[in-house]
Short mmCIF file of C-alpha atoms and ligand atoms in Angstrom, two decimals:
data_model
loop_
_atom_site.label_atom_id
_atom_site.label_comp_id
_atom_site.label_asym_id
_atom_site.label_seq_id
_atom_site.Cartn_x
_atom_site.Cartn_y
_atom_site.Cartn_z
CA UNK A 1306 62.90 33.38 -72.12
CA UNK A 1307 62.71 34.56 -68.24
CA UNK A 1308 61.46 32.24 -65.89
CA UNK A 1309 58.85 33.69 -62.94
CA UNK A 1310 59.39 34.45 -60.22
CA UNK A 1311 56.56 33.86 -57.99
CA UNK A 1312 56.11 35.15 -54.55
CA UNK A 1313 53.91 35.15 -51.61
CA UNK A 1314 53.69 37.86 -49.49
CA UNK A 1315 51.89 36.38 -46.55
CA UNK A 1316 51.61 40.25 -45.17
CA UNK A 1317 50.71 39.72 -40.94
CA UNK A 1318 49.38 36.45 -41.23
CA UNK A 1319 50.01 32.67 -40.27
CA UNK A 1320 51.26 31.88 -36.59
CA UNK A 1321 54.49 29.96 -36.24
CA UNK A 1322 52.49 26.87 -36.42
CA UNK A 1323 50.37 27.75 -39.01
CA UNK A 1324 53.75 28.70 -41.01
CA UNK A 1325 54.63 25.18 -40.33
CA UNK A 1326 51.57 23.53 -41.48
CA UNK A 1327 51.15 25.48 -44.80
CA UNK A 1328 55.09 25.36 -45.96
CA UNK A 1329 54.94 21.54 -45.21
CA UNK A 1330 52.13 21.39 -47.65
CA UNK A 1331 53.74 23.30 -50.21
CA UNK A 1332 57.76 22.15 -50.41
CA UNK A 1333 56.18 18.61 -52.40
CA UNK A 1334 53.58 20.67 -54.25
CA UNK A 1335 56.42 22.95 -55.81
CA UNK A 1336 59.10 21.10 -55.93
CA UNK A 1337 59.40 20.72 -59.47
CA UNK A 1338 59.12 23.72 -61.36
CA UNK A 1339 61.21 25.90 -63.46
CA UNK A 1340 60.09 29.26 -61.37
CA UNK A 1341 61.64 30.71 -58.56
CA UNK A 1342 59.39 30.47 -55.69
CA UNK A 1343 59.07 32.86 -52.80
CA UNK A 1344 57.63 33.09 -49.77
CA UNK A 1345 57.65 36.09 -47.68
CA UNK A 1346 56.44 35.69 -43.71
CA UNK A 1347 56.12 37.67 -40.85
CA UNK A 1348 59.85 38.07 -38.72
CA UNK A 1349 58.26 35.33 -36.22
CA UNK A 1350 57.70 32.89 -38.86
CA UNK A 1351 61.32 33.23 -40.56
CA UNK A 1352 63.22 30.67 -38.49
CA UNK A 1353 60.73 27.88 -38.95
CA UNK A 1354 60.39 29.19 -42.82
CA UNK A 1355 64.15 28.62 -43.02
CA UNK A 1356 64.34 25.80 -41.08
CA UNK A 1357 61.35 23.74 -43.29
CA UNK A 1358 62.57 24.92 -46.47
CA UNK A 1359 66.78 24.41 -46.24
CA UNK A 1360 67.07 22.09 -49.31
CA UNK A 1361 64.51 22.98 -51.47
CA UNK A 1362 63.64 25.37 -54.00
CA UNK A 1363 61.98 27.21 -51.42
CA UNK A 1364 63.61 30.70 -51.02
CA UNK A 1365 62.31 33.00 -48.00
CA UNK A 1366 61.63 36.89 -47.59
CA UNK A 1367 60.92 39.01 -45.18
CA UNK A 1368 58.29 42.02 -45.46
CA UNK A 1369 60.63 45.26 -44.37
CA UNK A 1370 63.64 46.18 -43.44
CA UNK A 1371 65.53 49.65 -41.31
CA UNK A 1372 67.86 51.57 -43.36
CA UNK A 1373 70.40 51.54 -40.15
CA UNK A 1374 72.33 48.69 -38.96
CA UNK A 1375 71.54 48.50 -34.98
CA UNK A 1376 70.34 51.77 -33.34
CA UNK A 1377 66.97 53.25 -31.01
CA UNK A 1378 64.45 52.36 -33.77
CA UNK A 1379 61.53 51.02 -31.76
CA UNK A 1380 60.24 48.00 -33.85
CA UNK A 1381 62.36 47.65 -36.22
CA UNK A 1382 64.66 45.10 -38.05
CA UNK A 1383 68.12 45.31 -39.63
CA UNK A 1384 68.56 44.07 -42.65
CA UNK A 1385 71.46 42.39 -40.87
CA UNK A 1386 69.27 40.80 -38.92
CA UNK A 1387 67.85 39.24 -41.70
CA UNK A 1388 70.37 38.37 -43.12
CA UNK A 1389 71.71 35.87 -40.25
CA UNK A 1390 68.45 34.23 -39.93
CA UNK A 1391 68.72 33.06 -43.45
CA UNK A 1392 66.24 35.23 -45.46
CA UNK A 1393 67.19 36.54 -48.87
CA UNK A 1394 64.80 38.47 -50.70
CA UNK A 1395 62.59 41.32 -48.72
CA UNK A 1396 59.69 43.06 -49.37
CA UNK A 1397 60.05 46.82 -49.33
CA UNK A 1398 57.91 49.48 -50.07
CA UNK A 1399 54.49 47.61 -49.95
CA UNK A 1400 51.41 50.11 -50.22
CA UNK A 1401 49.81 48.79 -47.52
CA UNK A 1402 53.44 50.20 -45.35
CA UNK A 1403 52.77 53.58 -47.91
CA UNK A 1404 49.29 53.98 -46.41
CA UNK A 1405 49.47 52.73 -42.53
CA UNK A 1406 52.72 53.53 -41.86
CA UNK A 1407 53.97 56.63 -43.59
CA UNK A 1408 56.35 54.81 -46.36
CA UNK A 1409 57.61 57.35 -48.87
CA UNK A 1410 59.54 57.35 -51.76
CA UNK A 1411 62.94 58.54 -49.84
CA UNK A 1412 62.04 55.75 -47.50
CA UNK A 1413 61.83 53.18 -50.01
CA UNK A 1414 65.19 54.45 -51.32
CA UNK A 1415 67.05 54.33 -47.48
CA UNK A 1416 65.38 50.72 -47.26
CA UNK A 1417 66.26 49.51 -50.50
CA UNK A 1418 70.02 50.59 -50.44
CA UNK A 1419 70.06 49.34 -46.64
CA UNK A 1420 68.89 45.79 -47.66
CA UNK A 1421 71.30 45.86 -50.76
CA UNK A 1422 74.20 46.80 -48.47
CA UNK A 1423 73.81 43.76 -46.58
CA UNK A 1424 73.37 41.25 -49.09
CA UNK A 1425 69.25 40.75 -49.32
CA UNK A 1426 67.40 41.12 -52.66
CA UNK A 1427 64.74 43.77 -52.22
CA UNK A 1428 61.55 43.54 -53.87
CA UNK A 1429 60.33 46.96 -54.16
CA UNK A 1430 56.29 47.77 -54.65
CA UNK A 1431 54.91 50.27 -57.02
CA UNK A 1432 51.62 51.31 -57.45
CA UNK A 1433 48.50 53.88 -58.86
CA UNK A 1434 45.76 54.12 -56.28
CA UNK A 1435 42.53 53.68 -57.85
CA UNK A 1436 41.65 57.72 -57.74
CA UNK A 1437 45.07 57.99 -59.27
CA UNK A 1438 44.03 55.97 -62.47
CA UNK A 1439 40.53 57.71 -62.88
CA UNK A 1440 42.79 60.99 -62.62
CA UNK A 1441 44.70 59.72 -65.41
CA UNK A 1442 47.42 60.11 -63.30
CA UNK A 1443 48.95 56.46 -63.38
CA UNK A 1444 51.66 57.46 -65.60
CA UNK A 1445 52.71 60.08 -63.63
CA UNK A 1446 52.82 58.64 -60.03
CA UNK A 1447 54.79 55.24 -61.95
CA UNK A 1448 57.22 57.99 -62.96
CA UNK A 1449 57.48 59.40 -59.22
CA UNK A 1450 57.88 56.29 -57.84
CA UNK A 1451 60.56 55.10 -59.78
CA UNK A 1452 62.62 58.13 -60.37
CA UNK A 1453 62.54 59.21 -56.56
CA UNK A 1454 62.42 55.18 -55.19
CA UNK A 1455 65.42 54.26 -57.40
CA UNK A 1456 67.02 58.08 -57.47
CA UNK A 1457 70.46 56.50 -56.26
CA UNK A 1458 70.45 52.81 -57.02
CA UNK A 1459 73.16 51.82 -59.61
CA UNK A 1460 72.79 49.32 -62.68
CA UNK A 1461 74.77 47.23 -60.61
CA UNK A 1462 72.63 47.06 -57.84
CA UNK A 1463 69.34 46.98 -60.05
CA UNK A 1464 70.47 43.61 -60.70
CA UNK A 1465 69.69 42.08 -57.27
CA UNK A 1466 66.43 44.47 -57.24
CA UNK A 1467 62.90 42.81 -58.37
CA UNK A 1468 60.25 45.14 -59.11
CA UNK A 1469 56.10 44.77 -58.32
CA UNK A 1470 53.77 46.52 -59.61
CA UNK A 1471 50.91 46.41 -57.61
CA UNK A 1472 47.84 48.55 -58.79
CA UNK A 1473 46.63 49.57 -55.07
CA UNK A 1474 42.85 48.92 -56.76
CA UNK A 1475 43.58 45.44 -57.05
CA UNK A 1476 45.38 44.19 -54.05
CA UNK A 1477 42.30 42.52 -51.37
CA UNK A 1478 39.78 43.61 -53.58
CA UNK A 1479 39.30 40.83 -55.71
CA UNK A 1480 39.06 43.26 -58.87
CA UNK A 1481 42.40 42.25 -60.23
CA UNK A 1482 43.84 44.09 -63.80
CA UNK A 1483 42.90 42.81 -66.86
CA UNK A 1484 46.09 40.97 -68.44
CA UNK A 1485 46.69 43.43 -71.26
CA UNK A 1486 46.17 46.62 -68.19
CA UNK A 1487 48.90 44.65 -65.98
CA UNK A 1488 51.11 44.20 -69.18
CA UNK A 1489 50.66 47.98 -70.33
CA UNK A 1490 51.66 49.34 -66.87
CA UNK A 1491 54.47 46.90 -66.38
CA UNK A 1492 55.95 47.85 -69.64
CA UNK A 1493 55.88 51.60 -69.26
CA UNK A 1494 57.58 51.02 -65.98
CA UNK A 1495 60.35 49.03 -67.86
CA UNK A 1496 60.08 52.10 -70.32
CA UNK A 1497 61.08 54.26 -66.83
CA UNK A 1498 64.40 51.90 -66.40
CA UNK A 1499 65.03 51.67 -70.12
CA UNK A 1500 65.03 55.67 -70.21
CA UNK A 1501 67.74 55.96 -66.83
CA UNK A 1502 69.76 52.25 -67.08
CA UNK A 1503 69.29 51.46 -71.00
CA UNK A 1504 67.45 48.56 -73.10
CA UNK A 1505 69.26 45.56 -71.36
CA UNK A 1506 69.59 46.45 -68.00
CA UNK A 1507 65.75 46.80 -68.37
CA UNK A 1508 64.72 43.64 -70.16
CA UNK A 1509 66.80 41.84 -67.53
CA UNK A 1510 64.60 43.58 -65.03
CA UNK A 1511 61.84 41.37 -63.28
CA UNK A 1512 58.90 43.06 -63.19
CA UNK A 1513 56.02 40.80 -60.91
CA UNK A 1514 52.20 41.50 -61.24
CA UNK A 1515 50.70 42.06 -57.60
CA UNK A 1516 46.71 42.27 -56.57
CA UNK A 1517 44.25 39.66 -56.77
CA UNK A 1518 45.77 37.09 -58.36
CA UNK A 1519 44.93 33.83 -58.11
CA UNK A 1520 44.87 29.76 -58.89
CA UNK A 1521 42.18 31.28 -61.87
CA UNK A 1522 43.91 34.52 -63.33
CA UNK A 1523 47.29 33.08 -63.09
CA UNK A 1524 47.32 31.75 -66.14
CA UNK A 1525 46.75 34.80 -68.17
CA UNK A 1526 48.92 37.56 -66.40
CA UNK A 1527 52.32 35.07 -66.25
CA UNK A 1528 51.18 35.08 -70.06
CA UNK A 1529 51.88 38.05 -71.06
CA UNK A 1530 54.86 39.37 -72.58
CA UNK A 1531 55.90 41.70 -69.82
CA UNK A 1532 54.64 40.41 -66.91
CA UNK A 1533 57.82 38.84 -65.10
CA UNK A 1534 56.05 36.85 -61.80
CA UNK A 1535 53.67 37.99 -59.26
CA UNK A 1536 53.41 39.12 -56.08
CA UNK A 1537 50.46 36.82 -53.97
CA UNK A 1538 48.61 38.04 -51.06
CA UNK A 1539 45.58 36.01 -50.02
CA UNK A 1540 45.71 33.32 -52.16
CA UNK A 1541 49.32 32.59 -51.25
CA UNK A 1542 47.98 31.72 -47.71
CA UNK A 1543 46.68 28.15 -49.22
CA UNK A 1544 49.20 25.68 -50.30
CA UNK A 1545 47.07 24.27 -53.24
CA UNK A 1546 46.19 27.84 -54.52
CA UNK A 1547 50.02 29.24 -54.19
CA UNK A 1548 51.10 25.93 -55.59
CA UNK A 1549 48.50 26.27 -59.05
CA UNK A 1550 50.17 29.86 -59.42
CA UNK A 1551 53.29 28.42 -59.22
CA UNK A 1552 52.63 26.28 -62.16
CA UNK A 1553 50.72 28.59 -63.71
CA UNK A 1554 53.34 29.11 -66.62
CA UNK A 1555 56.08 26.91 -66.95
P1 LIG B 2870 46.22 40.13 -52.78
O1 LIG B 2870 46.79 39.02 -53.66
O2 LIG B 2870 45.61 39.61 -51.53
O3 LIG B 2870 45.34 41.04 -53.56
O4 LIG B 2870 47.47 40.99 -52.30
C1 LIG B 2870 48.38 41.42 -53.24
C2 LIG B 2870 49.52 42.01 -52.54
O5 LIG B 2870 49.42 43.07 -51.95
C3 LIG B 2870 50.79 41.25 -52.53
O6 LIG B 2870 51.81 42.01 -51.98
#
């Protein structure tokens, strides 16, 4: 059986010393556990999150990553970059960067690959918005996502790639997907990969739950039989909270 992996994506919160207070709260309180735990900050927190957390089973992210190596790109970060300050995995993708800031598909693909090139483990965000599901469209945008967001990544590189699905309907809004709705979408996106890099490379896939989640629903979605981790927002902001999701399923 998989273990989870379990991330927080802190998205643009937590000063440096905030960072500090809330990881030295949480290296005891997950210490011990069979998971893989992940915690994704803001670029100014990264050098204390690396600092704080050399030695444990703490692993950090970052939230985005250029597709170029150095160059005139006005507030952005190489994955290079990145890479020297110690972070390994990196969030790419995110709907929240889809809406705000223009992130595409063919975006998401130049990012991923970038981030791959240079070592880092992306963690790339799908999602239906909630008009999209009423539509009865959810299907369909899944299939976008993943054929155009993956259109040149290779079963090699899928290896180092980790996958959220995040239903843009549940992330903030405290409505989160039932357990059996997060496990049905998460397995027709493994259906996607199944279809383009066969059976195993799939299975081998993680696949996270992202929106809402929390100390109470934990338990449930890390349940189920497809549902590989999740991706945290809010509630990975409080030690105890991120902790109890940690050991949610173990
Ligand atoms: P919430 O857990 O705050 O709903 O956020 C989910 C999310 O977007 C994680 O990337």
């Amino acid at each position: 059986m998989k273990n989870k992996i379990i991330a927080g994506n802190w998205k643009m919160n937590k000063t440096r010393a905030e960072a500090e207070s809330l990881i030295r709260e949480l290296v005891p309180l997950v210490a011990h556990t069979p998971n893989t735990v992940v915690i994704c900050v803001p670029f100014t927190d990264i050098y204390t999150a690396v600092e704080l957390t050399r030695g444990t089973n703490i692993h950090v992210g970052a939230q985005n990553c250029h597709w170029k190596e150095s160059g005139a790109y006005t507030g952005e970060i190489a994955p290079s970059m990145l890479v020297e300050a110690g972070v390994e995995y990196v969030v790419i993708g995110h709907s929240e960067r889809r809406t705000y800031f223009g992130e595409t598909d063919a975006t998401v693909l130049a990012r991923t690959k970038a981030a791959l090139a240079a070592g880092l483990k992306p963690i790339v965000c799908i999602g239906e918005t909630l008009a999209e599901r009423q539509d009865g469209r959810m299907e369909e945008v899944l299939t976008r996502q993943v054929t155009e967001g993956f259109r040149d990544i290779s079963a090699e590189e899928l290896k180092h790639i980790t996958v959220a699905y995040e239903p843009v309907w549940a992330i903030g809004t405290g409505v989160t997907a039932t357990d059996e709705q997060a496990n049905d979408a998460i397995r027709y996106v493994r259906g996607i990969f199944a279809a383009k890099y066969g059976k195993e490379a799939a299975d081998r896939l993680y696949i996270q739950y992202g929106g809402s989640m929390n100390d109470g629903n934990a338990k449930g979605l890390l349940a189920m039989s497809d549902v590989d981790g999740g991706l945290i927002g809010g509630a990975s902001l409080v030690a105890s909270k991120f902790a109890a999701i940690v050991h949610a399923h173990e």
